[in-house]
Structures are given as structure tokens and as C-alpha cells.
mmCIF file of C-alpha atoms in Angstrom:
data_model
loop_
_atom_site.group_PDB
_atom_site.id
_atom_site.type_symbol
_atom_site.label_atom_id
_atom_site.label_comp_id
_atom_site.label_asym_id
_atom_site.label_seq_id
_atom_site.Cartn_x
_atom_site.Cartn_y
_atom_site.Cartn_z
ATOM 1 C CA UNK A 30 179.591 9.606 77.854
ATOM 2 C CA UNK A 31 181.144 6.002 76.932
ATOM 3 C CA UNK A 32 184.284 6.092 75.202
ATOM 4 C CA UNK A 33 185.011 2.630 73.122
ATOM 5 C CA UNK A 34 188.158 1.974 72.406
ATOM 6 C CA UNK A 35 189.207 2.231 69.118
ATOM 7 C CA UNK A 36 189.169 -1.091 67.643
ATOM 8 C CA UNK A 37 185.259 -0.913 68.833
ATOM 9 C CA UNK A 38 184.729 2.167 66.789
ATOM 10 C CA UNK A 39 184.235 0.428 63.294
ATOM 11 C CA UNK A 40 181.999 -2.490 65.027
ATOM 12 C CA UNK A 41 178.943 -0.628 64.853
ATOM 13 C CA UNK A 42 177.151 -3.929 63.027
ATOM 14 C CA UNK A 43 177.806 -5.519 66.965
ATOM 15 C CA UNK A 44 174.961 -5.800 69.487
ATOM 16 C CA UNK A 45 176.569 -4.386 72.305
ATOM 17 C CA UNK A 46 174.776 -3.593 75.941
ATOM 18 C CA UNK A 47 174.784 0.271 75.701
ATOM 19 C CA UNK A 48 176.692 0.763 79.169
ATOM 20 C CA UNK A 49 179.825 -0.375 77.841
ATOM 21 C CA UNK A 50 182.902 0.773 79.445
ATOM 22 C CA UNK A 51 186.477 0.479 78.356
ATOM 23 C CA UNK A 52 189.018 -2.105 79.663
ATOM 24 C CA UNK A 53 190.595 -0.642 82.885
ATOM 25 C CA UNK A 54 193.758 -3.368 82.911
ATOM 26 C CA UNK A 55 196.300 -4.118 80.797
ATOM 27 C CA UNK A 56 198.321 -6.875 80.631
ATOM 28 C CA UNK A 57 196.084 -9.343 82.252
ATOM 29 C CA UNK A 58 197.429 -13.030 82.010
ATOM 30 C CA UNK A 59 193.540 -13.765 81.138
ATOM 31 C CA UNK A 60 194.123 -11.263 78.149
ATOM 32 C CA UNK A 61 195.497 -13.467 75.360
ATOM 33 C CA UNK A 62 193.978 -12.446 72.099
ATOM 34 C CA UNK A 63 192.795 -15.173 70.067
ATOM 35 C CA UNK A 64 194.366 -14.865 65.737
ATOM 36 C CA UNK A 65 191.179 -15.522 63.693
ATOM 37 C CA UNK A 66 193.385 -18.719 61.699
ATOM 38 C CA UNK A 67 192.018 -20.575 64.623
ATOM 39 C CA UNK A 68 189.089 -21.013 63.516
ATOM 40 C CA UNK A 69 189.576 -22.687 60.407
ATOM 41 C CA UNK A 70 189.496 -26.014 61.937
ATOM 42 C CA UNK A 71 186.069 -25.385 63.151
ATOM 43 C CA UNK A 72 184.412 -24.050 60.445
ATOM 44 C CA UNK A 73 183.363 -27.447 58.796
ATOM 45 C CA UNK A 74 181.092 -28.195 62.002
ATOM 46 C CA UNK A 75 179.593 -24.567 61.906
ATOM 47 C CA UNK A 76 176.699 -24.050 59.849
ATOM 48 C CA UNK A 77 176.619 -20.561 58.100
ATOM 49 C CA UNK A 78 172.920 -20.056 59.025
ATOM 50 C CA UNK A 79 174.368 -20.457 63.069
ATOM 51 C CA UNK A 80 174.421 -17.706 65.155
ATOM 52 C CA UNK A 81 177.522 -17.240 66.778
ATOM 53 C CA UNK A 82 177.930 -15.766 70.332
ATOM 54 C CA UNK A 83 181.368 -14.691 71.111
ATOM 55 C CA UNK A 84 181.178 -14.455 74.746
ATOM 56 C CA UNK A 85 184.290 -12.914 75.932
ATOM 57 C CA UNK A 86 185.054 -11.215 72.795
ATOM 58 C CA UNK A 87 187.955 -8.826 73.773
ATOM 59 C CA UNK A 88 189.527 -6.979 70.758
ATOM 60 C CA UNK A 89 186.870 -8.975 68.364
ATOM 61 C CA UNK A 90 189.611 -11.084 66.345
ATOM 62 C CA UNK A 91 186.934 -13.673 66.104
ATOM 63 C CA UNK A 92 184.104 -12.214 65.916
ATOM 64 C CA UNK A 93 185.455 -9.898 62.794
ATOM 65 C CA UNK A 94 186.488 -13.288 61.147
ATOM 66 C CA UNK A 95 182.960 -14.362 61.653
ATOM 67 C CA UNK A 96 181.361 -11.494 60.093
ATOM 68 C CA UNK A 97 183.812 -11.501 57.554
ATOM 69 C CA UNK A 98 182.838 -15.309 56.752
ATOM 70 C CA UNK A 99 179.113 -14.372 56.550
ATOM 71 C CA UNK A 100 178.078 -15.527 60.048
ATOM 72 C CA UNK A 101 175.858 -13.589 62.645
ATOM 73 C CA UNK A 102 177.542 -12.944 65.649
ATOM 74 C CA UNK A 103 176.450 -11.932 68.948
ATOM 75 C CA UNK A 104 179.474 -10.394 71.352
ATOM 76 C CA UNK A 105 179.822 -9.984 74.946
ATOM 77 C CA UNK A 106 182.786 -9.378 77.378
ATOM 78 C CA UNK A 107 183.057 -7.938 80.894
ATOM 79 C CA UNK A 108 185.781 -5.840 79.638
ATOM 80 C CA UNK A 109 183.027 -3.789 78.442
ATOM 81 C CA UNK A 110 180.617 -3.844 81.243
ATOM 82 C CA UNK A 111 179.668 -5.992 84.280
ATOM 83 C CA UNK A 112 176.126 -7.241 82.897
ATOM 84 C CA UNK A 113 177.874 -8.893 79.916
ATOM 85 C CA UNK A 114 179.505 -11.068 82.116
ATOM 86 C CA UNK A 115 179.112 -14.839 81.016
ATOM 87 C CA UNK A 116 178.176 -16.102 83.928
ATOM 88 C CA UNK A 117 175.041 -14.293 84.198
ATOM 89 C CA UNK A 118 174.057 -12.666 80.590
ATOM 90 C CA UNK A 119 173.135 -14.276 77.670
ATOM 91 C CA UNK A 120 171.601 -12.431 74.462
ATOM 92 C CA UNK A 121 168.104 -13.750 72.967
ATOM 93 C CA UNK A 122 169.067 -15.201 70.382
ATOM 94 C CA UNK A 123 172.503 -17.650 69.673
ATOM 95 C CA UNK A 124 173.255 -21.274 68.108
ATOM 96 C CA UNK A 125 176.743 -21.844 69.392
ATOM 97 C CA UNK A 126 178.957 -20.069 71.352
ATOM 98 C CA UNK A 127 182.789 -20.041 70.382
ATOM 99 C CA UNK A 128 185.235 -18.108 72.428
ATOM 100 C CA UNK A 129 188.994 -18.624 74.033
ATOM 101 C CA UNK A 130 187.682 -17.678 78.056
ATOM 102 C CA UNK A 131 190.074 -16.206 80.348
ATOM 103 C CA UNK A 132 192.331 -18.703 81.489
ATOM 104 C CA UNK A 133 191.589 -18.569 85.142
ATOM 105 C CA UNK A 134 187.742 -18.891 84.478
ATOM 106 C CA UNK A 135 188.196 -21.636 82.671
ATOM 107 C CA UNK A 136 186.403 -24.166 84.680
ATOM 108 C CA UNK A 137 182.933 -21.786 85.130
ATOM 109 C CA UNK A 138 183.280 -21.006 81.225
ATOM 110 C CA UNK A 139 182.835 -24.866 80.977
ATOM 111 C CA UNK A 140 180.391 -25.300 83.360
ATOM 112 C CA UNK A 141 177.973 -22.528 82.185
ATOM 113 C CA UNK A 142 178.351 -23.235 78.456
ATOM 114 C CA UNK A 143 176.937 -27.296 79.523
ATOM 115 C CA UNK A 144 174.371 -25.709 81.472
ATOM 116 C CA UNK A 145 172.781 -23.532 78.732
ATOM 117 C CA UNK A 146 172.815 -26.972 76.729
ATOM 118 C CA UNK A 147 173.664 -25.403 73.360
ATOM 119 C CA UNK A 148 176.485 -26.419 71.209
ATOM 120 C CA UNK A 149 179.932 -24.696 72.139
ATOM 121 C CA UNK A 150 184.175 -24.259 71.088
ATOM 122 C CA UNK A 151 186.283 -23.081 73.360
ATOM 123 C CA UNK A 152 189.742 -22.770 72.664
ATOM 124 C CA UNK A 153 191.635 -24.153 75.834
ATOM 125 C CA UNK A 154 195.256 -25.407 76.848
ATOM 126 C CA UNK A 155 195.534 -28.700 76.976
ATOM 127 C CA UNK A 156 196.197 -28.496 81.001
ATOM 128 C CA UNK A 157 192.371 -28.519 81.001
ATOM 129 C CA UNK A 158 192.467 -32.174 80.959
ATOM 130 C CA UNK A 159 194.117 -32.203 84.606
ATOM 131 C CA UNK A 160 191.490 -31.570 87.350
ATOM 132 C CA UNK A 161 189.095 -34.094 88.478
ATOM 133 C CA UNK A 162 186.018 -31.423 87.866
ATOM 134 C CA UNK A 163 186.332 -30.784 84.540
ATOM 135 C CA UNK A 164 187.160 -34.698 84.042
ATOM 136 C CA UNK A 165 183.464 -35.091 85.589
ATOM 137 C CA UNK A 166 182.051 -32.664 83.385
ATOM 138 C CA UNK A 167 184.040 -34.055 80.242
ATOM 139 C CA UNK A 168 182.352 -37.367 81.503
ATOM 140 C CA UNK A 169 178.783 -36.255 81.955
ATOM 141 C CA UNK A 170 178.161 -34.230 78.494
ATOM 142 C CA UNK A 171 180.671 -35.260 76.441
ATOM 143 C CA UNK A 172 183.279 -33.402 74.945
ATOM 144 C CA UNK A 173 184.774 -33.759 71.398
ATOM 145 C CA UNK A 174 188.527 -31.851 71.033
ATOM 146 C CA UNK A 175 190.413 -30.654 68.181
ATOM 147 C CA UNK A 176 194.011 -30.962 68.516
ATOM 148 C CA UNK A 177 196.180 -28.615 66.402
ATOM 149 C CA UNK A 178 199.740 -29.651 64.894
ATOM 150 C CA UNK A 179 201.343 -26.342 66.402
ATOM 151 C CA UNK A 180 200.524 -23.874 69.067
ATOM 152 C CA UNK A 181 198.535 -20.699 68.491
ATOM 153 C CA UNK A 182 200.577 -17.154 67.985
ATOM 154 C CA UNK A 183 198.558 -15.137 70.427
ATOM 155 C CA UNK A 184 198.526 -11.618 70.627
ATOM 156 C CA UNK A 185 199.988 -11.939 74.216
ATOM 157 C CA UNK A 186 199.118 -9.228 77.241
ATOM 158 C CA UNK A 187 202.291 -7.313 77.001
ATOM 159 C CA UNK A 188 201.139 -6.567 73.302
ATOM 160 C CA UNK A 189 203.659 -9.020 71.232
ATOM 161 C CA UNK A 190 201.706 -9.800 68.409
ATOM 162 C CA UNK A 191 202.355 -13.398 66.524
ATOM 163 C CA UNK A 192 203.858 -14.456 69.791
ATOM 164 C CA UNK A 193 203.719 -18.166 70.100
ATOM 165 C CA UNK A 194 202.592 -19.741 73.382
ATOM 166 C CA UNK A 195 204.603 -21.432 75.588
ATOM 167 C CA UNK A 196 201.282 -24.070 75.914
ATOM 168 C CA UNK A 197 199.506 -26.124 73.313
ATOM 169 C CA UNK A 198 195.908 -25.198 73.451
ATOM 170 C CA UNK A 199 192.779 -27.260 71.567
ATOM 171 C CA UNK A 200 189.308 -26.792 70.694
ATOM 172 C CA UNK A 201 186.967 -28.565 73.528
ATOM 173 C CA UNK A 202 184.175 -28.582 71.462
ATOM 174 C CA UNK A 203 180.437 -30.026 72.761
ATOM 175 C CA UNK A 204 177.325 -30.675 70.222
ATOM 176 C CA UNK A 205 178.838 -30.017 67.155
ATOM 177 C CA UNK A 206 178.902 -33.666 65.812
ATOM 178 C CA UNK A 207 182.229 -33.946 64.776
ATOM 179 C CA UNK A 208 181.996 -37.508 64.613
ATOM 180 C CA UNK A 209 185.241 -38.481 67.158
ATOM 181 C CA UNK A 210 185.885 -37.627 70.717
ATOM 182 C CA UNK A 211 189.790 -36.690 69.749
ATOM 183 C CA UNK A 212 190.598 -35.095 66.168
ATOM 184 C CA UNK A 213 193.679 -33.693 64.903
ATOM 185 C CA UNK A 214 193.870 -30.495 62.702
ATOM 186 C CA UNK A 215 196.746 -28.722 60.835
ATOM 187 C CA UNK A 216 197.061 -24.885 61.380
ATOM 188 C CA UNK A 217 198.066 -22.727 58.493
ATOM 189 C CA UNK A 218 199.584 -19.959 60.270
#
């Protein structure tokens, strides 16, 4: 028997592997959930006709906002099984994928999303600017970032909600036209 956790429970409108499992960690420094006011800066460059893949969707913050805003959404996350991890699962059927990846997979979350060629958001810190790899793949493909006027209030691993970050984080966005390579939003928090 698979027992979701409870925030899963009213999700049934989710496509969802059916050998999900529940988290077995908490407080994981690569669990920082993501308040759905982030998007808000994106949502000019996302069509409402997109399909959105959420790809490391933890308590579904986002992908609730999506629905909420009328978008189809397409979730995965290895908290919930090992064949919805990123790196090797994709669903049939997505137009963008927006997510905040686990910090310390940064780099493959990068380097996956340019491989499958379709447009992405990821919501990174601004440290992701630093290593010469990423540089090369900011080089190669492009990369287009929203910068935000304030840092994020995560809901952090240790379960603070509204907690801001000690890091400012952006959107490294690729495909989505936004028309500059460096744009600067204000957050409504």
C-alpha cells in the first residue's frame, strides 16, 4: 500500500507514477520549499495554453499556483519515487519546465533541462554564476535571468515558514524570449 503524505491527498488532478513513496528525510538542505509569489515575475513569458512540468515538485507550492492560474501541469520528484528522478524521466507531454532544483544538483538540473532543448525557469541563487561549467553552459545556449528586488521567504527544511534566505536567488530562464539577457523584477511578498 502507498501512503502519500497529506498535502498529496487533495492532488488527485496530478499525474503521478503510481509507485510513489513518501519522503524518508527531513530537513534536507536541498529541501527549500519554493512560495508560489515567485512566480509572478514569470508569468508574462508563460503562455496559458503551456504545459508546465514541475520537475522536482516537493510539497506542490508551484504546481498548485499553476493549476490555480489555469495551467496544465505535469509533476515529478524523487521524493516520491526513484523513476521520477529528473535525470532520467520525463512525462510525454510538457512545454516548459519550471522548478527551484535541489541546491546541490544544481549543475545536472541545468545541464539536463539544455539537453531536452525545451524552454525552462529555474529558480537559482545567484552563486550559480561562479563555476566555470555552468559559465560554459550559460555561454553555449544562452540564458536570460530575472533578478528580484528582495530575496525569497522559503519554507526552509527545519519547517520555518516565511523564512527569508540568507542568499538572493533569480530566475535562470532559457527559451522564453524575454527579450534581455539580465531583467529586474519586483516581488510582492
Amino acid at each position: 500500500m502507498i501512503v502519500l503524505p497529506p498535502h498529496l491527498k487533495q492532488n488527485e488532478n496530478y499525474k503521478f507514477n503510481k509507485n510513489m513513496k513518501p519522503p524518508l528525510k527531513q530537513g534536507n538542505p536541498n529541501d527549500f520549499q519554493t512560495p508560489p509569489e515567485a512566480l509572478k515575475p514569470l508569468l508574462p513569458y508563460l503562455p496559458k495554453d503551456w504545459t508546465i512540468w514541475e520537475c522536482a515538485c516537493g510539497k506542490m507550492y508551484l504546481a498548485d499556483e499553476f493549476k490555480r492560474l489555469g495551467y496544465d501541469v505535469e509533476v515529478s520528484d524523487t521524493l516520491y519515487g526513484e523513476e521520477q528522478d529528473f535525470m532520467t524521466y520525463k512525462p510525454a507531454q510538457w512545454d516548459c519546465i519550471v522548478t527551484n532544483p535541489p541546491f546541490s544538483y544544481k549543475q545536472e538540473f541545468l545541464q539536463r533541462a539544455y539537453e531536452l532543448g525545451t524552454p525552462f525557469a529555474f529558480l537559482l541563487p545567484l552563486t550559480t554564476f561562479e563555476t566555470a561549467k555552468r559559465q560554459e553552459l550559460f555561454d553555449r545556449y544562452g540564458v536570460e535571468v530575472i533578478f528580484f528586488d528582495k530575496r525569497i521567504n522559503f519554507e526552509t527544511p527545519n519547517k520555518v515558514e516565511k523564512s527569508s534566505s540568507w542568499f538572493a536567488t533569480a530566475w535562470f530562464t532559457y527559451g522564453l524570449n524575454i527579450g534581455k539577457q539580465l531583467s529586474f523584477a519586483k516581488l510582492e511578498l
